[in-house]
Each structure stands twice: as C-alpha cells, then as structure tokens.
Amino acid sequence: QVKLKGRSGVQLYDPAMGDSIRRQHELGQALREAMAHDALSLVFQPVVPEVAGHALKMEALLRWEHPVRGVISPAEFIPVAEDGGLIGPLGRWVLFRACHEALAWSGDTVIAVNVSALQVMSGELLGDVADALRETGLPPHRLELELTESVFAHDFGAISRVFGALREMGIRIAIDDFGTGYSSLSYLYRLPIDAIKIDRSFVRDSEHTGDQMLRAILGMARGFGYGVVAEGVETELQRDMLLRMEVDFIQGACHAPPMLPEAAVEWTRNYTLNARSAVRPLGKVA
Ligand code: C2E
Ligand code: MG
Ligand code: MG
Ligand code: MG
C-alpha cells in the first residue's frame, strides 16, 4: 500500500482512499434515512456513586441498527454525522429522547448526555437544551452534558460563554475521555466544569504500568475541586483499586452494561430502593 503522504508532503495515490470516502458518503446517506425512519435508539449505562452525597447518573448512548450491517457503533457514525452536517439534528434528537426517558426514573437520577464540540460551537446548544428541558419538564439539575477535550481546541471566550450559560441554567458539565485528547490546564481550571471522566485506557493500562497516571489525574481534579468518574471499569480488581483512590463514580461492566430503556427504569428503581448497596444489572444487555 502506498503511503498517503510522502516525505515531500506530496499526496500520493491511495486506492483505498476512494473506497473509504465513498463508504463515508454512503454511511452519511444511510444515517439521514435512519434518522427519518426511527432506526436510532438510546441505551443507558449507570454511573454509580461510590462516595456519599452524589446522585446516581445514567449515561445515554446512541445505537444505530443498520438494515444490512447490524448495530453500528457511535464511535463510527458520530464522526460521519459531524462531517455530514447531521450532528445538529442528531444531537437535538438525543437531548429530547434522553430527557424524556429520565422522567421515568426514580428520585434525582441524573441523565448524562454526550455532546459534540460542534454542537457547542454551532451556537445552537443552549437553545436546544432549553427546549428539551421545557418540553419534557425535566429539572435542569437532572441534566449533565459530557464533552470531550476536543472542545478545548476552540476559542476560550466562545466556550466560556456557553459553559457559563449552562451553569447559570443549573446544568452540569463533565469532560469525557479525559487524558486522551488535547487539554489546556488553564481552560480546564477556568471553565465551570463539574466532573472529569478518566478515559478507560488509563484504568486498563494501570494493571500493567502502575497507577501513577490515575493518581496524577485524580490529584489535579481534586485540586480544581472537580468530581472524578472512572469509566470502562470491568473487573472487581480494578474497582477496588479505584475505590482505594476514592474516585467519586464508577461506570463500566463491573456495575452494569448499557441497557434498554425499560431495563434502565427498573435498574434506577432498584438502585434507589437498595440505596447504595451492591445492585446488579437486571435488564437485557443492549
Ligand atoms: P463514551 O461517552 O466515553 O462512552 C463510554 C463507552 O464505553 C460506551 O461505548 C460504552 O458502551 C463503553 N463501555 C462502558 N462500559 C465499558 C466497559 O466496562 N468496558 C468497555 N470496554 N467499554 C465500556 P459506545 O456506546 O460504543 O459509545 C462510544 C462513544 O460514542 C461514546 O464514548 C461517545 O463518545 C460517543 N457517543 C455515544 N452516544 C453519543 C451521543 O448521543 N452523542 C455524541 N456526540 N456522542 C455519542
Ligand atoms: Mg460519555
Ligand atoms: Mg467516556
Ligand atoms: Mg471513553
């Protein structure tokens, strides 16, 4: 296979490239149809408090049942939506669905919604969030938005205005996949952020390379006064290690996989009934 870019910086021909562009285009078209024909759905995964004083959260995760290819991962189709100008309508749909589902959950369970940096920069996020809350009647303190560090690549003033307005509305903000992207400590410190979600690669790697990275991220988050979520925690061993470090929330297979809406309702009900005693997943894995 020829390299995409030679040392001279000259673009060389890559026969696979035409294919991949065509594939992206087809995927974009199919996504448009999926949005029009209700082929998208949400599943929900618990983000479980491990110290007193926090409410349970459930993260909304998009699923796309493709007629031919089966279930396609959002890691694959979110970038397609972003490139194809579909992230606006898609993001709005997710916000409405997620807030609507959250109404069926017990107590103060928070719905965590993933938001693309493009939604923040488009200028439409505040209006979309306000609409979703007004039309569903969900109180703002029950909504949290998850943004990856890619948002930090944009102008501080612009992000700061959006984050500030969200905070004013009473909505929480978490930084997702923390430690894998571009982060400015100064942005991180100056923006109104509530929590950091440590990327699951750090949890996974800590078993082989030690826990220094996790400790460093935790130390920084504590210094800034932010809550810490560990994501992708699969084993009891990993969970025990993180509990010793006193992370605030744990999300991952060790607690429960993402589940269908009906199972999520039942899971939150059982969780609130049993307070914080070990709750096990009841629902079907989605
Ligand atoms: P994320 O926000 O970091 O979500 C966590 C991902 O880790 C999810 O993958 C979840 O299913 C997976 N996961 C949870 N527990 C475990 C575990 O114990 N082990 C392992 N190996 N994986 C675990 P998923 O659902 O495929 O989503 C991938 C990414 O797609 C999400 O990563 C998020 O960045 C993006 N995404 C999902 N839904 C949306 C959405 O509605 N809007 C936007 N903009 N992005 C979304
Ligand atoms: Mg997330
Ligand atoms: Mg994440
Ligand atoms: Mg992640």
Short mmCIF file of C-alpha atoms and ligand atoms in Angstrom, two decimals:
data_model
loop_
_atom_site.label_atom_id
_atom_site.label_comp_id
_atom_site.label_asym_id
_atom_site.label_seq_id
_atom_site.Cartn_x
_atom_site.Cartn_y
_atom_site.Cartn_z
CA GLN A 1 0.00 0.00 0.00
CA VAL A 2 1.31 3.45 -0.90
CA LYS A 3 1.65 5.93 1.95
CA LEU A 4 -0.91 8.73 1.97
CA LYS A 5 1.70 11.43 2.29
CA GLY A 6 5.25 11.04 1.09
CA ARG A 7 8.16 12.69 2.89
CA SER A 8 7.90 15.57 0.45
CA GLY A 9 4.36 16.20 1.67
CA VAL A 10 3.06 15.31 -1.77
CA GLN A 11 -0.24 13.43 -1.70
CA LEU A 12 0.29 10.02 -3.28
CA TYR A 13 -2.47 7.94 -4.74
CA ASP A 14 -4.03 5.52 -2.34
CA PRO A 15 -6.51 3.17 -3.99
CA ALA A 16 -8.17 2.56 -0.62
CA MET A 17 -8.98 6.23 -0.21
CA GLY A 18 -11.65 6.43 -2.88
CA ASP A 19 -13.35 3.47 -1.23
CA SER A 20 -13.22 4.98 2.21
CA ILE A 21 -14.65 8.29 1.02
CA ARG A 22 -17.43 6.54 -0.85
CA ARG A 23 -18.12 4.46 2.25
CA GLN A 24 -18.33 7.58 4.43
CA HIS A 25 -20.71 9.13 1.94
CA GLU A 26 -22.93 6.05 1.88
CA LEU A 27 -22.91 5.90 5.65
CA GLY A 28 -23.95 9.56 5.76
CA GLN A 29 -26.88 8.88 3.44
CA ALA A 30 -27.92 5.85 5.44
CA LEU A 31 -27.72 7.87 8.66
CA ARG A 32 -30.04 10.50 7.20
CA GLU A 33 -32.53 7.74 6.44
CA ALA A 34 -32.07 6.18 9.85
CA MET A 35 -32.91 9.50 11.48
CA ALA A 36 -36.01 9.84 9.34
CA HIS A 37 -37.15 6.27 9.97
CA ASP A 38 -36.56 5.84 13.69
CA ALA A 39 -33.69 3.36 13.30
CA LEU A 40 -31.78 5.13 16.06
CA SER A 41 -32.26 4.43 19.73
CA LEU A 42 -30.70 5.12 23.09
CA VAL A 43 -29.38 2.71 25.68
CA PHE A 44 -28.44 3.74 29.20
CA GLN A 45 -25.50 2.85 31.42
CA PRO A 46 -25.32 3.55 35.17
CA VAL A 47 -22.61 5.85 36.50
CA VAL A 48 -22.62 4.69 40.09
CA PRO A 49 -21.73 6.94 43.05
CA GLU A 50 -19.05 5.37 45.26
CA VAL A 51 -18.98 8.06 47.95
CA ALA A 52 -21.88 9.55 49.89
CA GLY A 53 -23.70 12.62 48.72
CA HIS A 54 -23.91 12.03 44.98
CA ALA A 55 -26.96 11.10 42.93
CA LEU A 56 -26.93 8.17 40.52
CA LYS A 57 -26.36 9.08 36.88
CA MET A 58 -27.32 7.21 33.72
CA GLU A 59 -25.40 7.92 30.53
CA ALA A 60 -27.34 7.91 27.25
CA LEU A 61 -25.51 6.06 24.46
CA LEU A 62 -26.67 6.09 20.85
CA ARG A 63 -27.34 2.90 18.92
CA TRP A 64 -27.97 2.53 15.22
CA GLU A 65 -29.48 -0.64 13.88
CA HIS A 66 -28.36 -0.68 10.26
CA PRO A 67 -30.57 -2.82 7.97
CA VAL A 68 -27.57 -4.61 6.45
CA ARG A 69 -24.61 -4.08 8.76
CA GLY A 70 -26.38 -4.62 12.06
CA VAL A 71 -25.60 -2.41 15.06
CA ILE A 72 -23.08 0.31 14.18
CA SER A 73 -21.04 1.89 16.98
CA PRO A 74 -21.48 5.60 17.66
CA ALA A 75 -17.67 5.80 17.63
CA GLU A 76 -18.03 5.16 13.90
CA PHE A 77 -21.11 7.15 12.96
CA ILE A 78 -20.81 10.26 15.16
CA PRO A 79 -17.81 11.46 13.11
CA VAL A 80 -19.85 10.81 9.96
CA ALA A 81 -22.71 12.89 11.39
CA GLU A 82 -20.26 15.66 12.25
CA ASP A 83 -18.75 15.72 8.75
CA GLY A 84 -22.11 15.45 7.03
CA GLY A 85 -23.76 18.35 8.86
CA LEU A 86 -26.12 15.99 10.69
CA ILE A 87 -24.86 16.45 14.23
CA GLY A 88 -27.24 19.36 14.92
CA PRO A 89 -30.48 17.45 14.34
CA LEU A 90 -28.99 14.22 15.73
CA GLY A 91 -27.82 15.96 18.92
CA ARG A 92 -31.24 17.57 19.36
CA TRP A 93 -32.95 14.22 18.98
CA VAL A 94 -30.66 12.66 21.61
CA LEU A 95 -31.27 15.51 24.06
CA PHE A 96 -35.06 15.21 23.77
CA ARG A 97 -35.14 11.41 23.96
CA ALA A 98 -32.73 11.32 26.89
CA CYS A 99 -34.55 13.99 28.93
CA HIS A 100 -37.84 12.30 28.17
CA GLU A 101 -36.60 8.88 29.34
CA ALA A 102 -35.14 10.38 32.52
CA LEU A 103 -38.64 11.43 33.61
CA ALA A 104 -39.43 7.75 34.23
CA TRP A 105 -36.52 7.28 36.62
CA SER A 106 -36.64 7.36 40.38
CA GLY A 107 -35.52 10.16 42.58
CA ASP A 108 -32.86 12.55 41.47
CA THR A 109 -31.23 10.26 38.92
CA VAL A 110 -29.23 12.42 36.52
CA ILE A 111 -29.23 11.87 32.76
CA ALA A 112 -25.77 12.32 31.22
CA VAL A 113 -25.84 13.23 27.52
CA ASN A 114 -22.83 13.16 25.20
CA VAL A 115 -22.50 16.36 23.22
CA SER A 116 -20.20 17.05 20.27
CA ALA A 117 -17.89 20.07 20.34
CA LEU A 118 -19.56 21.10 17.08
CA GLN A 119 -22.87 21.46 18.91
CA VAL A 120 -21.20 23.83 21.37
CA MET A 121 -19.61 25.86 18.57
CA SER A 122 -22.72 26.00 16.35
CA GLY A 123 -24.43 28.33 18.79
CA GLU A 124 -27.48 26.07 18.93
CA LEU A 125 -26.76 24.06 22.05
CA LEU A 126 -28.20 26.49 24.61
CA GLY A 127 -31.48 26.79 22.71
CA ASP A 128 -31.67 23.03 22.19
CA VAL A 129 -31.06 22.32 25.87
CA ALA A 130 -33.60 24.92 26.97
CA ASP A 131 -36.18 23.49 24.53
CA ALA A 132 -35.57 19.91 25.68
CA LEU A 133 -35.98 20.86 29.34
CA ARG A 134 -39.05 22.98 28.73
CA GLU A 135 -40.81 20.48 26.52
CA THR A 136 -40.10 17.47 28.73
CA GLY A 137 -40.34 19.26 32.07
CA LEU A 138 -37.09 17.72 33.34
CA PRO A 139 -35.49 19.91 36.04
CA PRO A 140 -32.09 21.27 34.94
CA HIS A 141 -30.20 19.78 37.90
CA ARG A 142 -31.01 16.35 36.49
CA LEU A 143 -29.15 17.00 33.23
CA GLU A 144 -25.40 16.66 32.74
CA LEU A 145 -23.58 17.18 29.45
CA GLU A 146 -20.43 15.22 28.56
CA LEU A 147 -17.93 16.89 26.27
CA THR A 148 -14.57 15.55 25.19
CA GLU A 149 -11.38 17.59 25.38
CA SER A 150 -11.77 18.38 21.66
CA VAL A 151 -13.91 21.32 22.79
CA PHE A 152 -10.74 22.91 24.24
CA ALA A 153 -9.37 23.34 20.72
CA HIS A 154 -11.79 26.23 20.25
CA ASP A 155 -11.71 29.84 21.32
CA PHE A 156 -11.85 30.25 25.09
CA GLY A 157 -14.30 33.14 25.00
CA ALA A 158 -16.82 31.19 22.96
CA ILE A 159 -16.67 28.03 25.09
CA SER A 160 -16.70 30.06 28.27
CA ARG A 161 -19.93 31.82 27.27
CA VAL A 162 -21.69 28.53 26.52
CA PHE A 163 -20.40 26.73 29.63
CA GLY A 164 -21.21 29.78 31.76
CA ALA A 165 -24.78 29.93 30.43
CA LEU A 166 -25.26 26.18 31.03
CA ARG A 167 -24.01 26.58 34.59
CA GLU A 168 -26.42 29.52 35.06
CA MET A 169 -29.25 27.24 33.92
CA GLY A 170 -28.21 24.72 36.60
CA ILE A 171 -26.84 22.12 34.18
CA ARG A 172 -23.67 20.17 34.95
CA ILE A 173 -20.71 19.66 32.65
CA ALA A 174 -18.31 16.71 32.58
CA ILE A 175 -15.16 16.31 30.49
CA ASP A 176 -15.28 12.90 28.81
CA ASP A 177 -12.41 10.56 27.86
CA PHE A 178 -10.11 12.76 29.89
CA GLY A 179 -6.40 12.37 29.26
CA THR A 180 -6.59 11.16 25.66
CA GLY A 181 -7.04 14.44 23.83
CA TYR A 182 -5.83 17.98 23.78
CA SER A 183 -6.29 19.62 27.14
CA SER A 184 -5.27 23.03 28.37
CA LEU A 185 -4.89 23.10 32.14
CA SER A 186 -5.75 26.77 32.05
CA TYR A 187 -9.03 26.12 30.17
CA LEU A 188 -9.75 23.22 32.45
CA TYR A 189 -9.27 25.36 35.52
CA ARG A 190 -11.07 28.46 34.31
CA LEU A 191 -14.18 26.84 32.85
CA PRO A 192 -17.16 25.93 35.05
CA ILE A 193 -16.65 22.15 34.98
CA ASP A 194 -18.18 19.76 37.49
CA ALA A 195 -16.54 16.43 36.76
CA ILE A 196 -13.84 14.66 34.84
CA LYS A 197 -14.32 11.22 33.34
CA ILE A 198 -10.99 9.44 33.23
CA ASP A 199 -10.68 7.56 29.96
CA ARG A 200 -10.95 3.83 30.24
CA SER A 201 -7.50 3.32 28.71
CA PHE A 202 -5.92 4.56 31.97
CA VAL A 203 -7.96 2.11 34.01
CA ARG A 204 -7.00 -0.72 31.69
CA ASP A 205 -3.30 0.23 31.48
CA SER A 206 -2.89 0.74 35.22
CA GLU A 207 -2.78 -3.01 35.70
CA HIS A 208 0.38 -3.20 33.61
CA THR A 209 2.05 0.16 34.01
CA GLY A 210 1.03 1.14 37.54
CA ASP A 211 -1.44 3.68 38.81
CA GLN A 212 0.67 6.87 38.64
CA MET A 213 -1.35 8.28 35.75
CA LEU A 214 -4.63 7.73 37.60
CA ARG A 215 -3.19 9.32 40.76
CA ALA A 216 -1.92 12.33 38.84
CA ILE A 217 -5.28 12.95 37.14
CA LEU A 218 -7.10 12.49 40.45
CA GLY A 219 -4.72 14.90 42.19
CA MET A 220 -5.35 17.55 39.55
CA ALA A 221 -9.11 17.06 39.59
CA ARG A 222 -9.17 17.33 43.39
CA GLY A 223 -7.02 20.45 43.23
CA PHE A 224 -9.55 22.05 40.90
CA GLY A 225 -12.47 20.83 43.01
CA TYR A 226 -13.91 18.55 40.33
CA GLY A 227 -15.61 15.22 40.78
CA VAL A 228 -13.97 12.16 39.23
CA VAL A 229 -15.61 9.37 37.28
CA ALA A 230 -13.69 6.27 36.19
CA GLU A 231 -15.14 4.77 33.01
CA GLY A 232 -14.78 1.34 31.47
CA VAL A 233 -14.20 -0.37 34.81
CA GLU A 234 -14.62 -4.04 34.05
CA THR A 235 -13.32 -6.07 36.97
CA GLU A 236 -13.74 -6.06 40.74
CA LEU A 237 -9.95 -5.75 40.98
CA GLN A 238 -10.00 -2.51 39.00
CA ARG A 239 -12.92 -1.25 41.05
CA ASP A 240 -11.18 -1.99 44.35
CA MET A 241 -8.11 -0.08 43.22
CA LEU A 242 -10.23 2.91 42.23
CA LEU A 243 -12.19 2.80 45.49
CA ARG A 244 -8.91 2.99 47.41
CA MET A 245 -8.16 6.14 45.41
CA GLU A 246 -11.59 7.44 46.37
CA VAL A 247 -12.95 8.18 42.92
CA ASP A 248 -16.48 9.56 43.16
CA PHE A 249 -18.20 7.46 40.48
CA ILE A 250 -17.56 4.21 38.69
CA GLN A 251 -19.02 3.27 35.32
CA GLY A 252 -18.45 0.03 33.49
CA ALA A 253 -19.18 -3.63 33.13
CA CYS A 254 -18.34 -4.21 36.83
CA HIS A 255 -21.62 -2.45 37.69
CA ALA A 256 -23.80 -2.77 34.60
CA PRO A 257 -23.62 -2.68 30.81
CA PRO A 258 -25.65 -0.21 28.75
CA MET A 259 -29.29 -1.31 28.83
CA LEU A 260 -32.58 -0.81 27.06
CA PRO A 261 -34.91 1.94 28.34
CA GLU A 262 -37.28 -0.44 30.19
CA ALA A 263 -34.38 -2.12 31.96
CA ALA A 264 -32.94 1.28 32.87
CA VAL A 265 -36.21 2.24 34.55
CA GLU A 266 -36.08 -0.94 36.62
CA TRP A 267 -32.39 -0.54 37.41
CA THR A 268 -32.83 3.01 38.76
CA ARG A 269 -35.84 1.85 40.78
CA ASN A 270 -33.88 -0.97 42.39
CA TYR A 271 -30.90 1.27 42.97
CA THR A 272 -32.92 3.85 44.88
CA LEU A 273 -34.72 1.12 46.85
CA ASN A 274 -31.46 -0.52 47.92
CA ALA A 275 -29.73 2.83 48.43
CA ARG A 276 -26.10 2.23 47.61
CA SER A 277 -25.79 -1.44 48.41
CA ALA A 278 -24.41 -3.55 45.60
CA VAL A 279 -27.00 -3.54 42.84
CA ARG A 280 -26.66 -5.96 39.98
CA PRO A 281 -27.95 -5.47 36.47
CA LEU A 282 -31.36 -6.95 35.84
CA GLY A 283 -32.02 -5.94 32.30
CA LYS A 284 -31.12 -7.30 28.95
CA VAL A 285 -27.70 -6.32 27.69
CA ALA A 286 -28.02 -3.84 24.82
P1 C2E B 1 -18.13 7.49 25.89
O1 C2E B 1 -19.01 8.66 26.08
O2 C2E B 1 -16.79 7.54 26.51
O3 C2E B 1 -18.98 6.26 26.39
C1 C2E B 1 -18.43 5.15 27.02
C2 C2E B 1 -18.24 3.99 26.05
O4 C2E B 1 -17.62 2.90 26.75
C3 C2E B 1 -19.53 3.43 25.51
O5 C2E B 1 -19.26 2.96 24.18
C4 C2E B 1 -19.81 2.25 26.44
O6 C2E B 1 -20.67 1.27 25.87
C5 C2E B 1 -18.42 1.73 26.63
N1 C2E B 1 -18.26 0.98 27.89
C6 C2E B 1 -18.96 1.09 29.02
N2 C2E B 1 -18.52 0.27 29.99
C7 C2E B 1 -17.48 -0.41 29.45
C8 C2E B 1 -16.60 -1.43 29.95
O7 C2E B 1 -16.65 -1.84 31.11
N3 C2E B 1 -15.63 -1.88 29.11
C9 C2E B 1 -15.53 -1.41 27.83
N4 C2E B 1 -14.58 -1.94 27.06
N5 C2E B 1 -16.36 -0.47 27.31
C10 C2E B 1 -17.31 0.04 28.12
P2 C2E B 1 -20.27 3.25 22.99
O8 C2E B 1 -21.68 3.14 23.48
O9 C2E B 1 -19.84 2.41 21.84
O10 C2E B 1 -20.00 4.78 22.65
C11 C2E B 1 -18.78 5.19 22.11
C12 C2E B 1 -18.68 6.69 22.11
O11 C2E B 1 -19.59 7.28 21.17
C13 C2E B 1 -19.02 7.33 23.44
O12 C2E B 1 -17.91 7.21 24.31
C14 C2E B 1 -19.29 8.76 22.99
O13 C2E B 1 -18.09 9.48 22.83
C15 C2E B 1 -19.91 8.56 21.62
N6 C2E B 1 -21.38 8.71 21.75
C16 C2E B 1 -22.30 7.80 22.15
N7 C2E B 1 -23.55 8.32 22.15
C17 C2E B 1 -23.40 9.60 21.73
C18 C2E B 1 -24.31 10.70 21.51
O14 C2E B 1 -25.54 10.62 21.75
N8 C2E B 1 -23.78 11.89 21.07
C19 C2E B 1 -22.44 12.05 20.84
N9 C2E B 1 -21.99 13.26 20.40
N10 C2E B 1 -21.56 11.06 21.05
C20 C2E B 1 -22.03 9.84 21.48
MG MG B 2 -19.61 9.80 27.54
MG MG B 3 -16.08 8.50 28.05
MG MG B 4 -14.17 6.75 26.62
#
